[in-house]
PDB file of C-alpha atoms and ligand atoms in Angstrom:
ATOM      1  CA  MET A   1       0.000   0.000   0.000  1.00 70.00           C
ATOM      2  CA  SER A   2       1.235   3.524  -0.697  1.00 80.00           C
ATOM      3  CA  TRP A   3       0.393   6.984   0.561  1.00 86.00           C
ATOM      4  CA  LEU A   4       0.388  10.444  -0.909  1.00 88.00           C
ATOM      5  CA  GLN A   5       2.229  13.019   1.169  1.00 89.00           C
ATOM      6  CA  ILE A   6       1.771  16.725   0.535  1.00 90.00           C
ATOM      7  CA  HIS A   7       4.020  19.417   1.970  1.00 90.00           C
ATOM      8  CA  LEU A   8       3.303  23.102   1.991  1.00 90.00           C
ATOM      9  CA  ILE A   9       5.667  25.634   3.511  1.00 88.00           C
ATOM     10  CA  THR A  10       3.963  28.668   4.939  1.00 86.00           C
ATOM     11  CA  GLU A  11       4.390  31.343   7.549  1.00 84.00           C
ATOM     12  CA  GLN A  12       3.468  30.673  11.167  1.00 80.00           C
ATOM     13  CA  GLU A  13       0.191  32.668  11.113  1.00 83.00           C
ATOM     14  CA  ARG A  14      -1.245  30.620   8.226  1.00 85.00           C
ATOM     15  CA  ALA A  15      -0.074  27.141   9.279  1.00 85.00           C
ATOM     16  CA  HIS A  16      -3.200  26.159  11.227  1.00 87.00           C
ATOM     17  CA  LEU A  17      -5.431  27.324   8.370  1.00 89.00           C
ATOM     18  CA  VAL A  18      -3.516  25.131   5.890  1.00 90.00           C
ATOM     19  CA  ALA A  19      -3.696  22.207   8.343  1.00 90.00           C
ATOM     20  CA  LEU A  20      -7.462  22.639   8.577  1.00 92.00           C
ATOM     21  CA  LEU A  21      -7.750  22.742   4.785  1.00 93.00           C
ATOM     22  CA  PHE A  22      -5.771  19.454   4.471  1.00 93.00           C
ATOM     23  CA  GLU A  23      -8.074  17.849   7.042  1.00 92.00           C
ATOM     24  CA  ASN A  24     -11.158  19.030   5.184  1.00 92.00           C
ATOM     25  CA  LEU A  25      -9.759  17.621   1.939  1.00 93.00           C
ATOM     26  CA  GLY A  26      -9.475  14.171   3.531  1.00 93.00           C
ATOM     27  CA  ALA A  27      -5.974  14.032   5.038  1.00 91.00           C
ATOM     28  CA  LEU A  28      -5.551  11.011   7.303  1.00 89.00           C
ATOM     29  CA  SER A  29      -3.029  12.962   9.368  1.00 87.00           C
ATOM     30  CA  VAL A  30      -1.581  16.460   9.367  1.00 87.00           C
ATOM     31  CA  THR A  31       1.715  17.417  10.978  1.00 85.00           C
ATOM     32  CA  LEU A  32       3.444  20.752  11.432  1.00 81.00           C
ATOM     33  CA  GLY A  33       7.240  20.951  11.336  1.00 78.00           C
ATOM     34  CA  ASP A  34      10.228  23.226  10.986  1.00 74.00           C
ATOM     35  CA  ALA A  35      10.757  24.409   7.404  1.00 70.00           C
ATOM     36  CA  GLU A  36      14.177  25.847   8.162  1.00 66.00           C
ATOM     37  CA  ASP A  37      16.746  25.012  10.766  1.00 57.00           C
ATOM     38  CA  SER A  38      15.366  26.659  13.863  1.00 53.00           C
ATOM     39  CA  PRO A  39      14.669  23.847  16.349  1.00 53.00           C
ATOM     40  CA  LEU A  40      12.198  24.338  19.161  1.00 50.00           C
ATOM     41  CA  PHE A  41      13.657  22.445  22.065  1.00 48.00           C
ATOM     42  CA  GLU A  42      11.373  20.420  24.269  1.00 50.00           C
ATOM     43  CA  PRO A  43       7.896  21.951  24.241  1.00 50.00           C
ATOM     44  CA  ALA A  44       5.844  21.120  27.342  1.00 54.00           C
ATOM     45  CA  PRO A  45       3.277  18.306  26.884  1.00 53.00           C
ATOM     46  CA  GLY A  46       0.190  19.630  25.129  1.00 54.00           C
ATOM     47  CA  GLU A  47       2.001  22.756  23.922  1.00 55.00           C
ATOM     48  CA  GLN A  48       1.823  23.375  20.147  1.00 56.00           C
ATOM     49  CA  PRO A  49       4.768  25.570  19.223  1.00 57.00           C
ATOM     50  CA  LEU A  50       5.182  26.831  15.670  1.00 65.00           C
ATOM     51  CA  TRP A  51       8.197  27.818  13.620  1.00 72.00           C
ATOM     52  CA  SER A  52       8.308  31.152  11.794  1.00 72.00           C
ATOM     53  CA  SER A  53       8.487  29.139   8.564  1.00 79.00           C
ATOM     54  CA  THR A  54       6.353  26.036   9.085  1.00 84.00           C
ATOM     55  CA  ARG A  55       6.072  22.933   6.903  1.00 86.00           C
ATOM     56  CA  VAL A  56       2.518  21.573   6.930  1.00 90.00           C
ATOM     57  CA  THR A  57       2.426  17.920   5.858  1.00 90.00           C
ATOM     58  CA  GLY A  58      -0.758  16.066   4.997  1.00 91.00           C
ATOM     59  CA  LEU A  59      -0.899  12.300   4.529  1.00 91.00           C
ATOM     60  CA  PHE A  60      -3.589  11.147   2.083  1.00 91.00           C
ATOM     61  CA  PRO A  61      -4.600   7.689   0.828  1.00 89.00           C
ATOM     62  CA  GLY A  62      -2.406   6.551  -2.088  1.00 85.00           C
ATOM     63  CA  ASP A  63      -5.330   6.424  -4.527  1.00 87.00           C
ATOM     64  CA  THR A  64      -6.148  10.123  -4.068  1.00 87.00           C
ATOM     65  CA  ASP A  65      -6.570  11.979  -7.372  1.00 85.00           C
ATOM     66  CA  THR A  66      -3.525  14.260  -7.150  1.00 82.00           C
ATOM     67  CA  ASP A  67      -4.646  16.669  -9.897  1.00 82.00           C
ATOM     68  CA  SER A  68      -7.981  17.230  -8.267  1.00 83.00           C
ATOM     69  CA  LEU A  69      -6.338  17.646  -4.844  1.00 87.00           C
ATOM     70  CA  ARG A  70      -3.872  20.186  -6.232  1.00 84.00           C
ATOM     71  CA  GLN A  71      -6.696  22.071  -7.858  1.00 83.00           C
ATOM     72  CA  GLN A  72      -8.714  22.237  -4.646  1.00 87.00           C
ATOM     73  CA  ILE A  73      -5.678  23.491  -2.721  1.00 88.00           C
ATOM     74  CA  ASN A  74      -4.958  26.087  -5.418  1.00 84.00           C
ATOM     75  CA  GLN A  75      -8.531  27.286  -5.279  1.00 84.00           C
ATOM     76  CA  ALA A  76      -8.555  27.604  -1.499  1.00 86.00           C
ATOM     77  CA  LEU A  77      -5.202  29.362  -1.096  1.00 84.00           C
ATOM     78  CA  ASN A  78      -3.606  32.172  -3.048  1.00 76.00           C
ATOM     79  CA  ARG A  79      -0.696  31.600  -5.466  1.00 71.00           C
ATOM     80  CA  GLU A  80       1.898  33.033  -3.076  1.00 66.00           C
ATOM     81  CA  VAL A  81       1.144  30.155  -0.687  1.00 67.00           C
ATOM     82  CA  THR A  82       0.746  27.289  -3.148  1.00 66.00           C
ATOM     83  CA  ARG A  83       4.088  28.003  -4.856  1.00 70.00           C
ATOM     84  CA  GLU A  84       5.662  26.013  -2.003  1.00 70.00           C
ATOM     85  CA  LEU A  85       3.452  22.950  -2.552  1.00 79.00           C
ATOM     86  CA  SER A  86       5.133  19.573  -3.140  1.00 84.00           C
ATOM     87  CA  LEU A  87       3.802  16.030  -3.414  1.00 84.00           C
ATOM     88  CA  GLU A  88       5.448  12.648  -2.923  1.00 83.00           C
ATOM     89  CA  ILE A  89       4.373   9.013  -2.930  1.00 81.00           C
ATOM     90  CA  LEU A  90       5.359   6.998   0.141  1.00 80.00           C
ATOM     91  CA  LYS A  91       5.589   3.228   0.259  1.00 74.00           C
ATOM     92  CA  ASP A  92       4.006   1.678   3.343  1.00 66.00           C
ATOM     93  CA  GLN A  93       6.349   0.706   6.182  1.00 63.00           C
ATOM     94  CA  VAL A  94       6.452   0.556   9.966  1.00 58.00           C
ATOM     95  CA  TRP A  95       6.868   4.297  10.438  1.00 55.00           C
ATOM     96  CA  GLU A  96       7.618   4.345  14.150  1.00 54.00           C
ATOM     97  CA  ARG A  97      10.613   2.031  13.562  1.00 58.00           C
ATOM     98  CA  THR A  98      12.206   3.844  10.610  1.00 59.00           C
ATOM     99  CA  TRP A  99      14.519   5.880  12.888  1.00 57.00           C
ATOM    100  CA  LEU A 100      16.304   2.617  13.694  1.00 62.00           C
ATOM    101  CA  ASP A 101      17.590   2.360  10.112  1.00 62.00           C
ATOM    102  CA  GLY A 102      19.782   5.415  10.502  1.00 64.00           C
ATOM    103  CA  PHE A 103      20.772   4.733  14.094  1.00 72.00           C
ATOM    104  CA  GLN A 104      24.091   2.911  14.448  1.00 83.00           C
ATOM    105  CA  PRO A 105      25.931   2.257  17.743  1.00 90.00           C
ATOM    106  CA  MET A 106      27.514   5.524  18.895  1.00 91.00           C
ATOM    107  CA  ARG A 107      30.417   5.940  21.310  1.00 94.00           C
ATOM    108  CA  PHE A 108      30.549   8.678  23.942  1.00 95.00           C
ATOM    109  CA  GLY A 109      33.855   9.340  25.662  1.00 94.00           C
ATOM    110  CA  ARG A 110      36.176   6.361  25.984  1.00 95.00           C
ATOM    111  CA  ARG A 111      33.860   3.449  26.623  1.00 95.00           C
ATOM    112  CA  LEU A 112      30.162   4.296  26.640  1.00 96.00           C
ATOM    113  CA  TRP A 113      28.224   2.937  23.658  1.00 95.00           C
ATOM    114  CA  ILE A 114      24.568   3.652  22.909  1.00 93.00           C
ATOM    115  CA  CYS A 115      23.236   0.852  20.741  1.00 92.00           C
ATOM    116  CA  PRO A 116      19.908   0.534  18.980  1.00 84.00           C
ATOM    117  CA  ASP A 117      18.250  -2.676  20.101  1.00 71.00           C
ATOM    118  CA  GLY A 118      20.641  -5.593  19.979  1.00 77.00           C
ATOM    119  CA  ARG A 119      23.178  -3.991  17.601  1.00 86.00           C
ATOM    120  CA  ARG A 120      26.839  -3.979  18.587  1.00 91.00           C
ATOM    121  CA  PRO A 121      29.806  -2.126  17.072  1.00 90.00           C
ATOM    122  CA  GLU A 122      31.986  -4.712  15.372  1.00 89.00           C
ATOM    123  CA  GLY A 123      35.201  -5.567  17.201  1.00 91.00           C
ATOM    124  CA  LYS A 124      34.750  -2.925  19.921  1.00 91.00           C
ATOM    125  CA  SER A 125      34.672  -3.316  23.666  1.00 93.00           C
ATOM    126  CA  GLY A 126      33.149  -0.994  26.217  1.00 95.00           C
ATOM    127  CA  ILE A 127      29.942  -0.448  28.129  1.00 96.00           C
ATOM    128  CA  PHE A 128      26.923  -1.098  25.935  1.00 96.00           C
ATOM    129  CA  ILE A 129      23.499   0.412  26.498  1.00 95.00           C
ATOM    130  CA  ASP A 130      20.635  -1.015  24.473  1.00 93.00           C
ATOM    131  CA  LEU A 131      18.260   1.772  23.775  1.00 89.00           C
ATOM    132  CA  ASP A 132      14.867   2.224  22.245  1.00 81.00           C
ATOM    133  CA  PRO A 133      13.607   5.734  23.004  1.00 71.00           C
ATOM    134  CA  GLY A 134      10.078   4.940  21.792  1.00 69.00           C
ATOM    135  CA  LEU A 135       8.361   8.314  21.708  1.00 61.00           C
ATOM    136  CA  ALA A 136      10.648   9.877  24.334  1.00 64.00           C
ATOM    137  CA  PHE A 137      13.629  12.223  23.891  1.00 75.00           C
ATOM    138  CA  GLY A 138      17.112  10.786  24.308  1.00 76.00           C
ATOM    139  CA  THR A 139      19.096   8.732  21.783  1.00 81.00           C
ATOM    140  CA  GLY A 140      22.433  10.505  22.214  1.00 81.00           C
ATOM    141  CA  THR A 141      22.183  12.191  18.828  1.00 80.00           C
ATOM    142  CA  HIS A 142      21.285  15.568  20.359  1.00 86.00           C
ATOM    143  CA  PRO A 143      24.326  17.575  21.529  1.00 89.00           C
ATOM    144  CA  THR A 144      22.833  18.097  25.003  1.00 93.00           C
ATOM    145  CA  THR A 145      22.501  14.347  25.665  1.00 93.00           C
ATOM    146  CA  SER A 146      25.898  13.758  24.099  1.00 94.00           C
ATOM    147  CA  LEU A 147      27.525  16.323  26.422  1.00 96.00           C
ATOM    148  CA  CYS A 148      25.967  14.603  29.468  1.00 97.00           C
ATOM    149  CA  LEU A 149      27.062  11.116  28.330  1.00 97.00           C
ATOM    150  CA  GLN A 150      30.611  12.336  27.784  1.00 97.00           C
ATOM    151  CA  TRP A 151      30.621  13.915  31.248  1.00 98.00           C
ATOM    152  CA  LEU A 152      29.427  10.628  32.761  1.00 98.00           C
ATOM    153  CA  ASP A 153      32.128   8.700  30.915  1.00 97.00           C
ATOM    154  CA  HIS A 154      34.878  11.020  32.181  1.00 97.00           C
ATOM    155  CA  ASN A 155      33.858  11.144  35.828  1.00 98.00           C
ATOM    156  CA  GLU A 156      33.730   8.749  38.772  1.00 97.00           C
ATOM    157  CA  ILE A 157      30.179   7.427  39.062  1.00 98.00           C
ATOM    158  CA  GLU A 158      30.909   4.222  41.029  1.00 98.00           C
ATOM    159  CA  GLY A 159      28.730   3.878  44.143  1.00 98.00           C
ATOM    160  CA  LYS A 160      26.889   7.182  43.623  1.00 98.00           C
ATOM    161  CA  ARG A 161      23.211   7.880  44.127  1.00 98.00           C
ATOM    162  CA  VAL A 162      22.018   9.776  41.075  1.00 98.00           C
ATOM    163  CA  LEU A 163      18.913  11.785  40.233  1.00 98.00           C
ATOM    164  CA  ASP A 164      18.047  12.096  36.504  1.00 98.00           C
ATOM    165  CA  PHE A 165      15.560  14.976  36.375  1.00 97.00           C
ATOM    166  CA  GLY A 166      13.703  14.865  33.016  1.00 95.00           C
ATOM    167  CA  CYS A 167      14.805  11.336  32.140  1.00 95.00           C
ATOM    168  CA  GLY A 168      13.256  11.065  28.627  1.00 91.00           C
ATOM    169  CA  SER A 169      14.290   7.630  27.350  1.00 92.00           C
ATOM    170  CA  GLY A 170      16.224   7.002  30.600  1.00 96.00           C
ATOM    171  CA  ILE A 171      19.502   7.169  28.692  1.00 96.00           C
ATOM    172  CA  LEU A 172      21.450   9.130  31.323  1.00 98.00           C
ATOM    173  CA  ALA A 173      20.219   7.201  34.349  1.00 98.00           C
ATOM    174  CA  ILE A 174      20.909   3.871  32.653  1.00 98.00           C
ATOM    175  CA  ALA A 175      24.371   5.040  31.592  1.00 98.00           C
ATOM    176  CA  ALA A 176      25.067   6.117  35.187  1.00 98.00           C
ATOM    177  CA  ILE A 177      24.000   2.703  36.525  1.00 98.00           C
ATOM    178  CA  LYS A 178      26.103   0.878  33.944  1.00 98.00           C
ATOM    179  CA  LEU A 179      29.043   3.030  35.014  1.00 98.00           C
ATOM    180  CA  GLY A 180      28.559   1.831  38.590  1.00 98.00           C
ATOM    181  CA  ALA A 181      25.987   4.130  40.216  1.00 98.00           C
ATOM    182  CA  GLU A 182      24.437   2.439  43.249  1.00 98.00           C
ATOM    183  CA  GLN A 183      20.933   3.783  42.580  1.00 98.00           C
ATOM    184  CA  ALA A 184      19.401   6.111  40.018  1.00 98.00           C
ATOM    185  CA  TYR A 185      16.161   8.005  40.608  1.00 98.00           C
ATOM    186  CA  VAL A 186      14.324   9.256  37.555  1.00 98.00           C
ATOM    187  CA  LEU A 187      11.385  11.534  36.982  1.00 96.00           C
ATOM    188  CA  ASP A 188       9.672  13.122  34.020  1.00 94.00           C
ATOM    189  CA  HIS A 189       6.341  14.879  33.596  1.00 90.00           C
ATOM    190  CA  ASP A 190       5.765  12.985  30.324  1.00 86.00           C
ATOM    191  CA  PRO A 191       4.260   9.514  30.962  1.00 86.00           C
ATOM    192  CA  GLN A 192       5.717   8.237  27.642  1.00 84.00           C
ATOM    193  CA  ALA A 193       9.184   9.057  28.952  1.00 89.00           C
ATOM    194  CA  LEU A 194       8.579   7.050  32.123  1.00 94.00           C
ATOM    195  CA  SER A 195       7.311   4.110  30.119  1.00 92.00           C
ATOM    196  CA  ALA A 196      10.350   4.228  27.772  1.00 90.00           C
ATOM    197  CA  THR A 197      12.685   4.506  30.783  1.00 96.00           C
ATOM    198  CA  HIS A 198      11.045   1.525  32.436  1.00 96.00           C
ATOM    199  CA  ASP A 199      11.349  -0.594  29.271  1.00 94.00           C
ATOM    200  CA  ASN A 200      14.961   0.463  28.672  1.00 95.00           C
ATOM    201  CA  GLY A 201      15.781  -0.337  32.305  1.00 97.00           C
ATOM    202  CA  VAL A 202      14.430  -3.875  31.851  1.00 96.00           C
ATOM    203  CA  LYS A 203      16.238  -4.252  28.508  1.00 94.00           C
ATOM    204  CA  ASN A 204      19.542  -3.340  30.130  1.00 96.00           C
ATOM    205  CA  GLY A 205      19.007  -5.465  33.240  1.00 97.00           C
ATOM    206  CA  VAL A 206      19.259  -2.473  35.608  1.00 98.00           C
ATOM    207  CA  SER A 207      15.681  -2.256  36.911  1.00 98.00           C
ATOM    208  CA  ASN A 208      16.770  -3.191  40.440  1.00 98.00           C
ATOM    209  CA  ARG A 209      18.761   0.059  40.651  1.00 98.00           C
ATOM    210  CA  LEU A 210      16.376   2.258  38.640  1.00 98.00           C
ATOM    211  CA  ASN A 211      13.726   4.023  40.726  1.00 98.00           C
ATOM    212  CA  ILE A 212      10.921   5.718  38.808  1.00 97.00           C
ATOM    213  CA  LEU A 213       9.540   8.530  40.972  1.00 97.00           C
ATOM    214  CA  GLU A 214       5.943   9.725  41.032  1.00 89.00           C
ATOM    215  CA  ASN A 215       5.404  13.094  39.388  1.00 83.00           C
ATOM    216  CA  GLY A 216       6.187  15.817  41.954  1.00 84.00           C
ATOM    217  CA  SER A 217       8.183  13.569  44.312  1.00 91.00           C
ATOM    218  CA  VAL A 218      11.943  13.575  44.897  1.00 92.00           C
ATOM    219  CA  PRO A 219      14.394  11.074  46.441  1.00 95.00           C
ATOM    220  CA  THR A 220      13.899  10.754  50.208  1.00 93.00           C
ATOM    221  CA  ALA A 221      17.591  11.472  50.965  1.00 96.00           C
ATOM    222  CA  PRO A 222      19.917  13.915  49.147  1.00 97.00           C
ATOM    223  CA  VAL A 223      21.754  12.343  46.202  1.00 98.00           C
ATOM    224  CA  ASP A 224      25.435  12.627  45.157  1.00 98.00           C
ATOM    225  CA  LEU A 225      24.810  13.641  41.544  1.00 98.00           C
ATOM    226  CA  ILE A 226      21.984  15.344  39.658  1.00 98.00           C
ATOM    227  CA  LEU A 227      21.671  15.190  35.861  1.00 98.00           C
ATOM    228  CA  ALA A 228      19.171  17.658  34.414  1.00 98.00           C
ATOM    229  CA  ASN A 229      19.034  18.057  30.650  1.00 96.00           C
ATOM    230  CA  ILE A 230      15.904  20.185  30.338  1.00 93.00           C
ATOM    231  CA  LEU A 231      15.685  23.829  29.255  1.00 88.00           C
ATOM    232  CA  ALA A 232      17.338  26.975  30.611  1.00 92.00           C
ATOM    233  CA  GLY A 233      14.099  28.560  31.834  1.00 92.00           C
ATOM    234  CA  THR A 234      12.939  25.367  33.563  1.00 93.00           C
ATOM    235  CA  LEU A 235      16.370  24.824  35.121  1.00 96.00           C
ATOM    236  CA  ILE A 236      16.305  28.350  36.531  1.00 96.00           C
ATOM    237  CA  ASP A 237      12.841  27.770  38.030  1.00 96.00           C
ATOM    238  CA  LEU A 238      13.911  24.401  39.462  1.00 96.00           C
ATOM    239  CA  GLU A 239      17.090  25.644  41.186  1.00 98.00           C
ATOM    240  CA  PRO A 240      15.769  25.728  44.788  1.00 97.00           C
ATOM    241  CA  GLY A 241      14.264  22.233  44.505  1.00 96.00           C
ATOM    242  CA  LEU A 242      17.372  20.748  42.878  1.00 97.00           C
ATOM    243  CA  ALA A 243      19.654  22.395  45.457  1.00 98.00           C
ATOM    244  CA  GLY A 244      17.547  20.719  48.164  1.00 97.00           C
ATOM    245  CA  CYS A 245      18.013  17.249  46.585  1.00 97.00           C
ATOM    246  CA  LEU A 246      21.837  17.348  46.417  1.00 98.00           C
ATOM    247  CA  ARG A 247      24.234  16.726  49.293  1.00 98.00           C
ATOM    248  CA  PRO A 248      26.933  19.346  49.997  1.00 98.00           C
ATOM    249  CA  GLY A 249      29.923  18.559  47.770  1.00 98.00           C
ATOM    250  CA  GLY A 250      27.680  16.777  45.238  1.00 98.00           C
ATOM    251  CA  SER A 251      27.688  17.662  41.536  1.00 98.00           C
ATOM    252  CA  ILE A 252      24.901  18.975  39.362  1.00 98.00           C
ATOM    253  CA  ILE A 253      25.074  18.647  35.581  1.00 98.00           C
ATOM    254  CA  LEU A 254      22.851  21.077  33.738  1.00 98.00           C
ATOM    255  CA  SER A 255      22.242  20.822  30.019  1.00 96.00           C
ATOM    256  CA  GLY A 256      19.591  21.790  27.477  1.00 92.00           C
ATOM    257  CA  ILE A 257      21.016  25.315  27.646  1.00 93.00           C
ATOM    258  CA  LEU A 258      21.815  27.420  24.604  1.00 92.00           C
ATOM    259  CA  ALA A 259      25.251  29.061  24.821  1.00 94.00           C
ATOM    260  CA  SER A 260      23.585  32.474  24.908  1.00 93.00           C
ATOM    261  CA  GLN A 261      21.636  31.439  28.046  1.00 94.00           C
ATOM    262  CA  SER A 262      24.676  30.287  30.077  1.00 97.00           C
ATOM    263  CA  ASP A 263      25.110  33.486  32.087  1.00 97.00           C
ATOM    264  CA  ASP A 264      21.474  33.498  33.251  1.00 97.00           C
ATOM    265  CA  VAL A 265      21.676  29.878  34.395  1.00 97.00           C
ATOM    266  CA  ILE A 266      25.025  30.390  36.154  1.00 98.00           C
ATOM    267  CA  GLN A 267      23.639  33.441  37.928  1.00 98.00           C
ATOM    268  CA  ALA A 268      20.542  31.539  39.093  1.00 98.00           C
ATOM    269  CA  TYR A 269      22.696  28.713  40.531  1.00 98.00           C
ATOM    270  CA  ALA A 270      25.541  30.831  41.970  1.00 98.00           C
ATOM    271  CA  GLY A 271      23.920  31.137  45.427  1.00 98.00           C
ATOM    272  CA  ASN A 272      24.019  27.397  46.211  1.00 98.00           C
ATOM    273  CA  PHE A 273      26.624  26.060  43.764  1.00 98.00           C
ATOM    274  CA  ARG A 274      30.187  26.739  42.658  1.00 98.00           C
ATOM    275  CA  MET A 275      29.662  26.853  38.893  1.00 98.00           C
ATOM    276  CA  HIS A 276      32.249  25.727  36.322  1.00 98.00           C
ATOM    277  CA  PRO A 277      32.700  27.322  32.890  1.00 97.00           C
ATOM    278  CA  PRO A 278      30.283  25.892  30.283  1.00 98.00           C
ATOM    279  CA  LYS A 279      31.348  23.118  27.892  1.00 97.00           C
ATOM    280  CA  GLN A 280      29.933  23.699  24.413  1.00 96.00           C
ATOM    281  CA  ALA A 281      28.793  21.409  21.554  1.00 93.00           C
ATOM    282  CA  GLU A 282      27.274  23.151  18.553  1.00 89.00           C
ATOM    283  CA  ASP A 283      24.931  25.823  20.002  1.00 89.00           C
ATOM    284  CA  TRP A 284      24.387  23.989  23.287  1.00 92.00           C
ATOM    285  CA  VAL A 285      26.253  23.921  26.595  1.00 96.00           C
ATOM    286  CA  LEU A 286      26.632  21.736  29.659  1.00 98.00           C
ATOM    287  CA  ILE A 287      27.339  23.485  32.946  1.00 98.00           C
ATOM    288  CA  GLU A 288      28.645  21.650  36.005  1.00 98.00           C
ATOM    289  CA  GLY A 289      28.083  22.948  39.508  1.00 98.00           C
ATOM    290  CA  LEU A 290      29.359  21.825  42.898  1.00 98.00           C
ATOM    291  CA  ARG A 291      26.876  22.077  45.815  1.00 98.00           C
ATOM    292  CA  ILE A 292      28.271  24.430  48.446  1.00 97.00           C
TER     293      ILE A 292
HETATM  294  C1  LIG B   1      15.745  17.203  26.627  1.00 88.21           C
HETATM  295  S1  LIG B   1      14.884  15.884  27.265  1.00 88.21           S
HETATM  296  C2  LIG B   1      16.207  14.998  28.052  1.00 88.21           C
HETATM  297  C3  LIG B   1      16.015  13.516  28.043  1.00 88.21           C
HETATM  298  C4  LIG B   1      17.242  12.749  28.503  1.00 88.21           C
HETATM  299  N1  LIG B   1      17.499  12.986  29.910  1.00 88.21           N
HETATM  300  C5  LIG B   1      18.462  13.128  27.682  1.00 88.21           C
HETATM  301  O1  LIG B   1      19.402  13.694  28.255  1.00 88.21           O
HETATM  302  O2  LIG B   1      18.466  12.853  26.481  1.00 88.21           O
HETATM  303  C6  LIG B   1      14.077  16.657  28.643  1.00 88.21           C
HETATM  304  C7  LIG B   1      13.090  15.775  29.358  1.00 88.21           C
HETATM  305  O3  LIG B   1      12.663  16.513  30.504  1.00 88.21           O
HETATM  306  C8  LIG B   1      11.263  16.388  30.671  1.00 88.21           C
HETATM  307  N2  LIG B   1      10.839  17.602  31.387  1.00 88.21           N
HETATM  308  C9  LIG B   1      10.848  18.869  30.929  1.00 88.21           C
HETATM  309  N3  LIG B   1      10.427  19.720  31.907  1.00 88.21           N
HETATM  310  C10 LIG B   1      10.149  18.954  32.989  1.00 88.21           C
HETATM  311  C11 LIG B   1       9.673  19.233  34.316  1.00 88.21           C
HETATM  312  N4  LIG B   1       9.408  20.467  34.707  1.00 88.21           N
HETATM  313  N5  LIG B   1       9.500  18.213  35.162  1.00 88.21           N
HETATM  314  C12 LIG B   1       9.770  16.933  34.771  1.00 88.21           C
HETATM  315  N6  LIG B   1      10.218  16.600  33.533  1.00 88.21           N
HETATM  316  C13 LIG B   1      10.414  17.598  32.664  1.00 88.21           C
HETATM  317  C14 LIG B   1      10.730  16.243  29.258  1.00 88.21           C
HETATM  318  O4  LIG B   1       9.496  15.571  29.241  1.00 88.21           O
HETATM  319  C15 LIG B   1      11.848  15.444  28.566  1.00 88.21           C
HETATM  320  O5  LIG B   1      11.615  14.059  28.608  1.00 88.21           O
END
C-alpha cells in the first residue's frame, strides 16, 4: 500500500489554516514541522509551538486523485502560498521504527556505547546500552545528551546515588548505573518518557537500581549527583528544589542550555553552587556545579 504526502511551507500565522484545509480535503493525518533550521527544544506536553516558517504535511490515501487535490488546494489558497506545494508518494512501512535504520551504535567518551536494540559495534569493547527511546527524547544524537554522556564517561560514578531529572528515554540514568551508580532516581512529567525509561531499564538489566519517581516527588535522601538536561528557563525555576536534593559537595550537571543562556543559568545557581565554565557542543552547553 502507498500513501500520498503533501508538503506546503507557509508562515506561522497561516499554518493552522492550511492544516485545517488538508483535514477538510481528507488528510488522514496532518503534521506541522520546521521548514528551516530553527529547532524548538522540548515543548511542554500539550504545547503546540510553531516555527516562523512552518512545513505543513498532509498524509492522504495513495489512490487520491492528485490533480484534483492540487486544484482544490490552489482554489482555497492564493498563489503566493501554493508556490511552495510539493507532493510525494510513500511506500508503506512501519513508520515508528524507521529511525532505527539510521541509528548505528555511537560511542561517547572512551567506553560508553549507545546501541539501537541488539546492535553492537563490530570488534569494539566498552559499556553497551541497548536503547529504544520509543516516543521519548534521548538517543544521544542531540548535543545536550551527548555532552551529558561524555561527562558521565569522564567522571567517577561508582557507588553514587544519582537523580536524573527529566529522564526522557532514561539514557542518562541507565548510563550512570552501567558506570557503577548504586541507585538512580528518575522523573519526568511525560508519561511516555517514564514508560520508555522503564522498558529500557528492563532491557539493560538495571531495573533493580532504577527508581521511577511519582510526578512531583523527589528522592527521600539527598543524592550525590543530579543530571538535568531540560531547558534553561525550567532549570532556573527548578534551582531551589534541585539544590535541596543534592548533598553538599555533590555535583549537578545542567544541560539543554543554549550558549547564549549560560550566564542566566550560572547566575541563578551561583547562590548554592560553585559553577564551572560551560562546555559547548554546537549551540548547546553543559554546565557543572558543585553544591556548596
Ligand atoms: C531534553 S529531554 C532529556 C532527556 C534525557 N534525559 C536526555 O538527556 O536525552 C528533557 C526531558 O525533561 C522532561 N521535562 C521537561 N520539563 C520537565 C519538568 N518540569 N518536570 C519533569 N520533567 C520535565 C521532558 O518531558 C523530557 O523528557
